[in-house]
XYZ file of C-alpha atoms in Angstrom:
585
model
C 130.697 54.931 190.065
C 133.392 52.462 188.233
C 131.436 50.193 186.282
C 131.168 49.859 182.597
C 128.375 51.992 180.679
C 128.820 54.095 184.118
C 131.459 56.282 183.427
C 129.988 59.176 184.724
C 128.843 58.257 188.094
C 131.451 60.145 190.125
C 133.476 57.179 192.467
C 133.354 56.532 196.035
C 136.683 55.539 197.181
C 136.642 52.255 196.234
C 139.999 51.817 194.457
C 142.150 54.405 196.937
C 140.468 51.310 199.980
C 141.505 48.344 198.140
C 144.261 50.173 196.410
C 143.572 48.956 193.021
C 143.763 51.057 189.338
C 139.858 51.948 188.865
C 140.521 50.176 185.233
C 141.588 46.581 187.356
C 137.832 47.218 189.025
C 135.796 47.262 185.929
C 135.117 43.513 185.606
C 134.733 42.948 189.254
C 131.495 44.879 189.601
C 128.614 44.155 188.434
C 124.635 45.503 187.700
C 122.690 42.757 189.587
C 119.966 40.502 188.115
C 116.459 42.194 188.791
C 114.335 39.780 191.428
C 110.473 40.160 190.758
C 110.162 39.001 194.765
C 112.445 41.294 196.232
C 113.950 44.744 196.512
C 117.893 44.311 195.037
C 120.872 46.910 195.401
C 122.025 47.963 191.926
C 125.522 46.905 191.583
C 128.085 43.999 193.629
C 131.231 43.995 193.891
C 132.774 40.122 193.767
C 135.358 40.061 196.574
C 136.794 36.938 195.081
C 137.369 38.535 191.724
C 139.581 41.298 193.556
C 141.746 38.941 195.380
C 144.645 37.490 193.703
C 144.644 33.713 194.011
C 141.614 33.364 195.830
C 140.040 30.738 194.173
C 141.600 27.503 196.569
C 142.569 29.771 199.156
C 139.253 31.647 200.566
C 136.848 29.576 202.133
C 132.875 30.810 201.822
C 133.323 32.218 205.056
C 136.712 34.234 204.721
C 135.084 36.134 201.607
C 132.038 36.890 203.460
C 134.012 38.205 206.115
C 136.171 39.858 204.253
C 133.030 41.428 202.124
C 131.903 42.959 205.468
C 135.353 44.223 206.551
C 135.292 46.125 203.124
C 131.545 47.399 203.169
C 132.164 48.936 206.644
C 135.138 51.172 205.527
C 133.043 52.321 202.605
C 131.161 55.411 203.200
C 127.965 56.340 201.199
C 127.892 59.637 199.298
C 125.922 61.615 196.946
C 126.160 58.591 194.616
C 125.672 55.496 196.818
C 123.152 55.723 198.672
C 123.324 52.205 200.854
C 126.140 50.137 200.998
C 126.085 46.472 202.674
C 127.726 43.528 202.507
C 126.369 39.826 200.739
C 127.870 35.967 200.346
C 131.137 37.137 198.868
C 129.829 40.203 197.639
C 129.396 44.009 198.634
C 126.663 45.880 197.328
C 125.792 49.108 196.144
C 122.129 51.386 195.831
C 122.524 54.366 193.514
C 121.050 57.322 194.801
C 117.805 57.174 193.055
C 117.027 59.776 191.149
C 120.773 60.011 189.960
C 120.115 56.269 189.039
C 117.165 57.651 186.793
C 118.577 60.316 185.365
C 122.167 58.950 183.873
C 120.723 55.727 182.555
C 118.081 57.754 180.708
C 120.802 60.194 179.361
C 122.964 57.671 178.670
C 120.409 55.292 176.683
C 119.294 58.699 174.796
C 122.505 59.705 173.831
C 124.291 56.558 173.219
C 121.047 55.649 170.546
C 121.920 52.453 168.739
C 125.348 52.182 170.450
C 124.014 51.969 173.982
C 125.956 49.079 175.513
C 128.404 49.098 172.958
C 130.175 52.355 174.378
C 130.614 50.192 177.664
C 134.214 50.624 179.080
C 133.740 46.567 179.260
C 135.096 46.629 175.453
C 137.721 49.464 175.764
C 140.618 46.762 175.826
C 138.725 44.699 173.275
C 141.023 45.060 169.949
C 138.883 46.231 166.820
C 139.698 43.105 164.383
C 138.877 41.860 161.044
C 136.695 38.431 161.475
C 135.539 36.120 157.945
C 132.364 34.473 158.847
C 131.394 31.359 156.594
C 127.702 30.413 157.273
C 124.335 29.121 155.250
C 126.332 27.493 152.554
C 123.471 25.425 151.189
C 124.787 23.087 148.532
C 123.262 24.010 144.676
C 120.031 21.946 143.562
C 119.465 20.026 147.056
C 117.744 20.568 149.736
C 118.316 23.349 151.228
C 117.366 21.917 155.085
C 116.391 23.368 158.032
C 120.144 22.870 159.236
C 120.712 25.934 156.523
C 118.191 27.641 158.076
C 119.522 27.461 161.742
C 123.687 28.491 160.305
C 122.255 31.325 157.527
C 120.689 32.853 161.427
C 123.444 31.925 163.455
C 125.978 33.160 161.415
C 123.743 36.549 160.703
C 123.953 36.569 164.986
C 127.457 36.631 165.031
C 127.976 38.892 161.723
C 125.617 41.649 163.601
C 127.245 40.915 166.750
C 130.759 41.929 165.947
C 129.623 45.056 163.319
C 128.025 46.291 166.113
C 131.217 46.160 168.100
C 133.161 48.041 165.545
C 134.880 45.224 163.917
C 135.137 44.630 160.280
C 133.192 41.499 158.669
C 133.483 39.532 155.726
C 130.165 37.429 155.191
C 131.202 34.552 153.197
C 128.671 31.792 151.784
C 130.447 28.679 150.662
C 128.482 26.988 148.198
C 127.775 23.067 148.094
C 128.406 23.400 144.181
C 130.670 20.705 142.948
C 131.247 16.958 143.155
C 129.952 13.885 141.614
C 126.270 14.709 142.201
C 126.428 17.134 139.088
C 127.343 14.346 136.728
C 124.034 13.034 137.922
C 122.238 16.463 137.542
C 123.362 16.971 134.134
C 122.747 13.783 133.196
C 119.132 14.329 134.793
C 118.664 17.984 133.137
C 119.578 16.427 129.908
C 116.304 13.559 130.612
C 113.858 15.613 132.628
C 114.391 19.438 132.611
C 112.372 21.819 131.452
C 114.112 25.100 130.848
C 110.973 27.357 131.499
C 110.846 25.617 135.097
C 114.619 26.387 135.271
C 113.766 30.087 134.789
C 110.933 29.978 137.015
C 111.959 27.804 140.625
C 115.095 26.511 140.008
C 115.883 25.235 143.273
C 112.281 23.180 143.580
C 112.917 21.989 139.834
C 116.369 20.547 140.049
C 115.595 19.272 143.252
C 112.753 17.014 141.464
C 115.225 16.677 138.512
C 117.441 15.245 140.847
C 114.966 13.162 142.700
C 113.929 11.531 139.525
C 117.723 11.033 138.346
C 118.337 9.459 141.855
C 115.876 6.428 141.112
C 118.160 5.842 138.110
C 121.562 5.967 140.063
C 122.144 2.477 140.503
C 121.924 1.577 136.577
C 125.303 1.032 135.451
C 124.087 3.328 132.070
C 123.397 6.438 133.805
C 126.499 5.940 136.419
C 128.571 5.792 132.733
C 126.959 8.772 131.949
C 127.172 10.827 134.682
C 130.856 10.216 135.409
C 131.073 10.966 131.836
C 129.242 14.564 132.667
C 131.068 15.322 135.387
C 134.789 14.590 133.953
C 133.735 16.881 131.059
C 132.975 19.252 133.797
C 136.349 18.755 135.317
C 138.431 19.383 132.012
C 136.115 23.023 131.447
C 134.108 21.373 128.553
C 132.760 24.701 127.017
C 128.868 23.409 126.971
C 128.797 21.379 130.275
C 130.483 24.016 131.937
C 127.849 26.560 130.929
C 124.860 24.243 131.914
C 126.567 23.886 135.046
C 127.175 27.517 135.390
C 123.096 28.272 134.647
C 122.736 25.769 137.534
C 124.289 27.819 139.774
C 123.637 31.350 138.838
C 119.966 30.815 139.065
C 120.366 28.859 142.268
C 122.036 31.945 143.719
C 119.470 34.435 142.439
C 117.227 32.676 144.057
C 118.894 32.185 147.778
C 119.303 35.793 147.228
C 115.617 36.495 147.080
C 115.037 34.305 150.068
C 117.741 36.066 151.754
C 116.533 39.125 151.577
C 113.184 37.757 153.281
C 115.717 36.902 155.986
C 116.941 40.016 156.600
C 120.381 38.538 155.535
C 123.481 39.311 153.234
C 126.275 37.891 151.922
C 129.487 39.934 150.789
C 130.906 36.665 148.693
C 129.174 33.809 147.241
C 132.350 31.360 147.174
C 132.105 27.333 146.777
C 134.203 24.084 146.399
C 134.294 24.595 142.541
C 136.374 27.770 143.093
C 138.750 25.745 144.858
C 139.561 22.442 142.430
C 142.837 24.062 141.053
C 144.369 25.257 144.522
C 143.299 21.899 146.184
C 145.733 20.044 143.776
C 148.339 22.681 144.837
C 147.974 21.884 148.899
C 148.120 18.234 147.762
C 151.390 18.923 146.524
C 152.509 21.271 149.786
C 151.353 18.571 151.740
C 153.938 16.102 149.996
C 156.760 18.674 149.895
C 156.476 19.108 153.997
C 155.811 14.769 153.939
C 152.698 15.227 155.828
C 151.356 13.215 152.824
C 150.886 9.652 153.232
C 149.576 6.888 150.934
C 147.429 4.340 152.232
C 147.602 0.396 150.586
C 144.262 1.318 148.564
C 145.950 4.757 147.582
C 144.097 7.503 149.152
C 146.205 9.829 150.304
C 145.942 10.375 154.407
C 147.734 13.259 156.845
C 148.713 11.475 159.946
C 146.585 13.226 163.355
C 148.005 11.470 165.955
C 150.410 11.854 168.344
C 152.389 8.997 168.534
C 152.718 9.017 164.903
C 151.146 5.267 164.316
C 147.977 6.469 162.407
C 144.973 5.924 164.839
C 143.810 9.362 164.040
C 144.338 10.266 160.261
C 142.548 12.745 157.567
C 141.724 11.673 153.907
C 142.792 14.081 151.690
C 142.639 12.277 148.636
C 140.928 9.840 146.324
C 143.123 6.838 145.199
C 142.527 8.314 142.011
C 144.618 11.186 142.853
C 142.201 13.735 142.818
C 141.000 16.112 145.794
C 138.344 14.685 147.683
C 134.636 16.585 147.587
C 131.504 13.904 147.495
C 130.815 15.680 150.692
C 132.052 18.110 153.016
C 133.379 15.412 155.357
C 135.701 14.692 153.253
C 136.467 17.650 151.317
C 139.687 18.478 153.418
C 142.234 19.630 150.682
C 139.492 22.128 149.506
C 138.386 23.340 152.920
C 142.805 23.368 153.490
C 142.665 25.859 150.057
C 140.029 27.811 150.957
C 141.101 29.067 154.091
C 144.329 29.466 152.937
C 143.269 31.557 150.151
C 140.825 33.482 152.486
C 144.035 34.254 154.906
C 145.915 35.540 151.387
C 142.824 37.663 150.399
C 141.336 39.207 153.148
C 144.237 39.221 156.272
C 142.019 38.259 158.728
C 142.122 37.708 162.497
C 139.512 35.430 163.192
C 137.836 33.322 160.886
C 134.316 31.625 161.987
C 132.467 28.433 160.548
C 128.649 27.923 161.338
C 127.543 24.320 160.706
C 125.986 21.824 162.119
C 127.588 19.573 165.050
C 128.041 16.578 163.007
C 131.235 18.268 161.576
C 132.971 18.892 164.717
C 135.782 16.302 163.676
C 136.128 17.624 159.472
C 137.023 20.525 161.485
C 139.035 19.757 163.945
C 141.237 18.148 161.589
C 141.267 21.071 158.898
C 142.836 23.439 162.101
C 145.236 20.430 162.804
C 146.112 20.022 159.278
C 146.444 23.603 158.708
C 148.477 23.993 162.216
C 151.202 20.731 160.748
C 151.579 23.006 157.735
C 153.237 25.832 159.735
C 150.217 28.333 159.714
C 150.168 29.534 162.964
C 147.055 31.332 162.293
C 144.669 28.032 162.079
C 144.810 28.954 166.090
C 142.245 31.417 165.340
C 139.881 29.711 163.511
C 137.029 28.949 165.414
C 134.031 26.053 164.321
C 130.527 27.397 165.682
C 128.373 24.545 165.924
C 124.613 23.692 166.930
C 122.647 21.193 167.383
C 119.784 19.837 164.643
C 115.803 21.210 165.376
C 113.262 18.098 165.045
C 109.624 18.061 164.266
C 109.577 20.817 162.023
C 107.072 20.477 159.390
C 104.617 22.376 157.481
C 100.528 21.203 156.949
C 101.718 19.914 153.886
C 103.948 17.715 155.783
C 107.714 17.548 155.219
C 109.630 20.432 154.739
C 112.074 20.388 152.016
C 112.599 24.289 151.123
C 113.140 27.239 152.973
C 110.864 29.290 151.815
C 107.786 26.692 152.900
C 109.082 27.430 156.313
C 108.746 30.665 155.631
C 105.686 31.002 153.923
C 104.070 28.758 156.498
C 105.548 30.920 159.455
C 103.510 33.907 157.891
C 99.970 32.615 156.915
C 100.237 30.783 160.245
C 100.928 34.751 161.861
C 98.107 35.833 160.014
C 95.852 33.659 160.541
C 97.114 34.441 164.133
C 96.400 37.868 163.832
C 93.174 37.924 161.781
C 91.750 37.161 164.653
C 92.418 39.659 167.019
C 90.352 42.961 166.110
C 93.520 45.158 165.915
C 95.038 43.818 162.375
C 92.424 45.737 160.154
C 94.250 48.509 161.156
C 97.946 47.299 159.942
C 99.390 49.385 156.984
C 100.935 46.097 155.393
C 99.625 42.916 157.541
C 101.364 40.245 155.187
C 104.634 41.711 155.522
C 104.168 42.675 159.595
C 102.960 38.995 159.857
C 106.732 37.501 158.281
C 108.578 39.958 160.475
C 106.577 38.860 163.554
C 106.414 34.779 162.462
C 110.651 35.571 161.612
C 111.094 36.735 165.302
C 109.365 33.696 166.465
C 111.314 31.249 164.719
C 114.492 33.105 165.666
C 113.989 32.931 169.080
C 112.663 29.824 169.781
C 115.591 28.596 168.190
C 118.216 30.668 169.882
C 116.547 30.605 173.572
C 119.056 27.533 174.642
C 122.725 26.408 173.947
C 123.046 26.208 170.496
C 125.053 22.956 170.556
C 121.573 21.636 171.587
C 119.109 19.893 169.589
C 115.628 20.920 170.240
C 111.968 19.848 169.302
C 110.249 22.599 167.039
C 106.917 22.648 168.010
C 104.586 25.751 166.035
C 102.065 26.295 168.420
C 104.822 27.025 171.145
C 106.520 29.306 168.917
C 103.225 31.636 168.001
C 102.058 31.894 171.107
C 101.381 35.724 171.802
C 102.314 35.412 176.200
C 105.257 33.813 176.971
C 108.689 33.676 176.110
C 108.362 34.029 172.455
C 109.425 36.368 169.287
C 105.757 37.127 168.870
C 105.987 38.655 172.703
C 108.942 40.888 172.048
C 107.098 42.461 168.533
C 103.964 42.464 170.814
C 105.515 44.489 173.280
C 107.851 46.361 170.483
C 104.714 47.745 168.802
C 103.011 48.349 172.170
C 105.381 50.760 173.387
C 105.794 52.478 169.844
C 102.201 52.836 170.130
C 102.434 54.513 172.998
C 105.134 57.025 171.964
C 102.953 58.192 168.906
C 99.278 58.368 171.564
C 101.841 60.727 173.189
C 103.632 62.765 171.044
C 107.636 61.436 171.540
C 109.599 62.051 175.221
C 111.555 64.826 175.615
C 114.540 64.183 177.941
C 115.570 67.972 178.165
C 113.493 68.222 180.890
C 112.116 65.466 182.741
C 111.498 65.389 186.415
C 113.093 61.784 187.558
C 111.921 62.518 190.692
C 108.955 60.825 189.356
C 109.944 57.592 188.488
C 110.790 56.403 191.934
C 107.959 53.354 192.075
C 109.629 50.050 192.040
C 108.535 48.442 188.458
C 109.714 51.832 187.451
C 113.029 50.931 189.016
C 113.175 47.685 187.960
C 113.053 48.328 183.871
C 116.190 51.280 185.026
C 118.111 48.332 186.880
C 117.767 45.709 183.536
C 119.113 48.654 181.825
C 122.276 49.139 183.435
C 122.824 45.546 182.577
C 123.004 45.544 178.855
C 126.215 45.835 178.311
C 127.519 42.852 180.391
C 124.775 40.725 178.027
C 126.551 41.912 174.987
C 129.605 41.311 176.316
C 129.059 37.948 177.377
C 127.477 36.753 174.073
C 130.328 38.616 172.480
C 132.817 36.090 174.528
C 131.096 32.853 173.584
C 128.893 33.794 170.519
C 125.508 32.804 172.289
C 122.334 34.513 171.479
C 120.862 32.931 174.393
C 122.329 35.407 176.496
C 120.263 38.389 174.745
C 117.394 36.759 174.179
C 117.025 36.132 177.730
C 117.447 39.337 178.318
C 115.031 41.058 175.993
C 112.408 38.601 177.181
C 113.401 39.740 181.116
C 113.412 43.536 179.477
C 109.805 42.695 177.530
C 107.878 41.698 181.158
C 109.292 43.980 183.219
C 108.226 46.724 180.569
C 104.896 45.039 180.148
C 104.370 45.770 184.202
C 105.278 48.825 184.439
C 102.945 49.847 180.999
C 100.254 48.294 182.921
C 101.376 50.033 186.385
C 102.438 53.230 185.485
C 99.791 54.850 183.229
C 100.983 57.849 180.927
C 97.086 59.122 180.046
C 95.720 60.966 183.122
C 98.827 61.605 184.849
C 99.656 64.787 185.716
C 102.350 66.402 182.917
C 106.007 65.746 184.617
C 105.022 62.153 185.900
C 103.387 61.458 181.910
C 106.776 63.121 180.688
C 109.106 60.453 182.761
C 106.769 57.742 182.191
C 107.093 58.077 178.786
C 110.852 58.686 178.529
C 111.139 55.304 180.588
C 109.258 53.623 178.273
C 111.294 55.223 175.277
C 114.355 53.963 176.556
C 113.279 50.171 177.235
C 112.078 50.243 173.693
C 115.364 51.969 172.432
C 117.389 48.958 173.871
C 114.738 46.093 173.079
C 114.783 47.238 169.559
C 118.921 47.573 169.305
C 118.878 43.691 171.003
C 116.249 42.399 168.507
C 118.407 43.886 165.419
C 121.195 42.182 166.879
C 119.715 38.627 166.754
C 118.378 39.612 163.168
C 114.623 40.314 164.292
C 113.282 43.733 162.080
C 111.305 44.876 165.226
C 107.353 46.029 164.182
C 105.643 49.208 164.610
C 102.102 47.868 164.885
C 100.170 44.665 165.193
């Protein structure tokens, strides 16, 4: 049967009716959407999709008809089993044991690349993609915002690895500007070199705090300019306090990181950039895209009609690049991608940040575009929305890791009380995974350009569309397999998984791939998680349904080679979304 992840199923004469290349068919037909309330074929046809310019010029009606007129000169065969015609659509019924048998094989076989093998991707070119996410900025807060990029940008890393393309995870580091003048102006008051050693994000965060109160004094502004233009001329003994600032800031992300799940392959920032951003000041005047404004900052005009109503500040009227934040650190964000083109060739380079720079980037493409790099046409900005309402029992969350360590004594406490956890090799470290997968997908369940309220309770609940469901049901169905002893495929008898919730979990498989390759398209999780959560009840039915103990051996066999393969794709979906699936609970 033509469809994608189907290779095998031999055709019925679909393309010698409409007369169509079997490849121009592969995007027209699709698995269909399990119902729980009713009995559904396995795969449509769209008629509209197969018709050349149909879109103004077929009425409801005509495709309808025209869906019948097709469905009656299609004959069924040792494949399709039923053929009959819907609202635009003509559908298909495997024959059902054949139906059984190749997605089992196929999910066996295909392992960890299940979906991925889908002839939906065989015109997909393999590419090279730089992915800039997290980028927390050294000795501030690093916010929940960091949290939702460092696991957005993880998404899409996973995402495209898994597709066969080549990444380069890039973390570009808040770690220059003004705001170090004030840091080493604050070290130099109230740090403690011991407490460096120790938490050196939490203590120059309260080094900074304290420094803050001080800002306004005329003094301490003096001083900290003073700090920070030593910086800027590689003063031997500021630079290396700065440099301590930042190595043990990274150690420490790195730790955290790894609690994550997540990796970086270059830990980049604005101060690499200070020398090169002079240099696309200076390309930016040779090309007069450069233009100084009556206070002296120097602006690139945006708009069309030339007259200024949409401009981007590139630099201070001092003369110098601009980075107090990343708003307005254009000429660094210009030499950084330009220098990321140089160094790694890439085809598509990816931002994750928060919403609220939609315009900085918007203007960096344009910029880049007015240059004469054509390639700023494949830069893409992934943005989302902020979270609200997250905070800990302590009350406002500042750090990371109080997320984190709150998502796991929260899990255990969770768990503690259920009579199973005794039993847990490791509970602290099952309860992070667990309280990890419930954070990830209650944040990735909607559009990610949407804000959203964080609530806890929501987010732990065991039933429900939650992370803690998916391990739940994860760890159930591992269970299972080791009661058992593992499936064998070699032999089963699919004649015995013809009852309904049996076919139900085989129909959600079949539609894996077009999941994957719609959140490959637009870079939504939403898509997946939706999908594991669909994959998660119907599996949870048919555990309940379709008992392995006490059946007799053939019917235990399938059972259990069902339930192999639903776990086989729930655990290759979690991985994707960056969720280490658990093998008890």
């Amino acid at each position: 049967f033509l469809h994608p992840q189907r290779n095998q199923w031999s055709p019925p004469p679909l393309s010698k009716v409409l007369d169509l290349p079997p490849e121009n068919l592969i995007k027209s037909i699709s698995a269909v959407p399990v119902s729980k309330k009713r009995h559904v074929a396995d795969f449509q046809l769209s008629i509209a999709s197969i018709i050349e310019n149909s879109s103004s010029d077929c009425s409801a009606q005509d495709l309808h008809l025209q869906a019948q007129q097709l469905a009656e000169r299609l004959k069924c065969d040792s494949v399709v089993s039923e053929i009959s015609a819907g609202p635009g659509m003509v559908n298909f019924t495997i024959n059902r044991e054949l139906l059984a048998k190749t997605v089992l094989q196929q999910v066996w076989k295909d392992g960890s690349e299940y979906g991925v093998k889908s002839e939906l991707f065989s015109t997909v070119p393999r590419q090279k993609a730089v992915i800039e996410f997290s980028s927390p900025n050294i000795a501030k807060k690093f916010h929940i915002g960091h949290l939702r990029s460092t696991i957005v940008g993880n998404f899409i890393a996973n995402l495209k690895v898994a597709l066969g393309h080549e990444v380069v995870r890039i973390n570009y580091l808040g770690d220059w500007g003004m705001q170090f003048g004030l840091l080493g102006v604050g070290f130099q008051s109230f740090g403690n070199k011991e407490k460096l050693k120790s938490s050196p994000l939490q203590h120059l965060f309260e080094v900074y705090v304290q420094i803050n109160k001080a800002a306004e004094d005329e003094n301490t502004k003096k001083l900290a300019k003073d700090f920070f233009r030593k910086l800027e001329e590689h003063d031997e003994q500021t630079l290396s306090i700065w440099k301590q600032f930042r190595d043990l800031s990274i150690e420490e992300y790195i730790r955290i990181y790894k609690r994550l799940g997540v990796h970086f392959d270059e830990y980049s920032g604005e101060s690499f950039y200070q020398g090169k951003a002079q240099e696309v000041l200076k390309m930016l005047e040779d090309k007069g895209l450069l233009q100084k404004t009556i206070k002296g900052t120097g602006v690139v005009d945006l708009s069309e009609k030339k007259d200024l109503s949409t401009f981007s500040t590139v630099m201070r009227s001092d003369g110098t690049s601009l980075y107090i934040t990343r708003q307005v650190s254009q000429s660094v964000d210009l030499a950084a991608a330009i220098d990321r083109m140089n160094k790694h060739s890439w085809d598509t380079m990816i931002y994750v940040t928060d919403k609220s720079q939609n315009n900085h980037f918007q203007h960096l493409f344009q910029i880049l575009k007015l240059m004469g790099y054509d390639w700023a046409e494949r830069c893409q900005h992934v943005s989302f929305g902020l979270v609200q309402g997250m905070k800990t029992r302590r009350g406002e969350v500042i750090f990371l890791e109080d997320v984190l360590n709150e998502v796991r004594s929260r899990m255990l406490q969770n768990m503690t009380s259920t009579k199973t956890t005794r039993e847990i090799q490791d509970p602290v470290e099952t309860a992070e995974k667990v309280g990890l997968a419930a954070l990830i997908i209650q944040d990735f369940r909607g559009l990610l350009s949407s804000d959203y309220q964080f609530s806890w309770d929501r987010a732990l609940q065991s039933r429900g569309d939650t992370g803690v469901f998916l391990q739940y049901t994860h760890a159930r169905l591992h269970s299972l397999e080791q009661m058992h002893g593992n499936a064998e495929l070699t032999d089963v008898n699919v004649a015995c998984l013809q009852e309904p919730n049996a076919i139900s979990v085989l129909q959600h498989l079949l539609r894996y791939d077009e999941v994957l390759y719609r959140s490959s398209q637009d870079l939504q999780p939403k898509h997946i998680v939706s999908y594991l959560l669909t994959l998660s009840h119907l599996a949870a039915i048919a555990h309940k349904t379709l008992p392995v103990k006490g059946s007799a051996p053939d019917v235990a066999q399938a059972r259990l080679c069902l339930f192999h393969a639903a776990r086989s794709v729930l655990a290759n979906g979690m991985k994707l979304l960056g969720i280490t699936p658990v093998t008890q609970m």
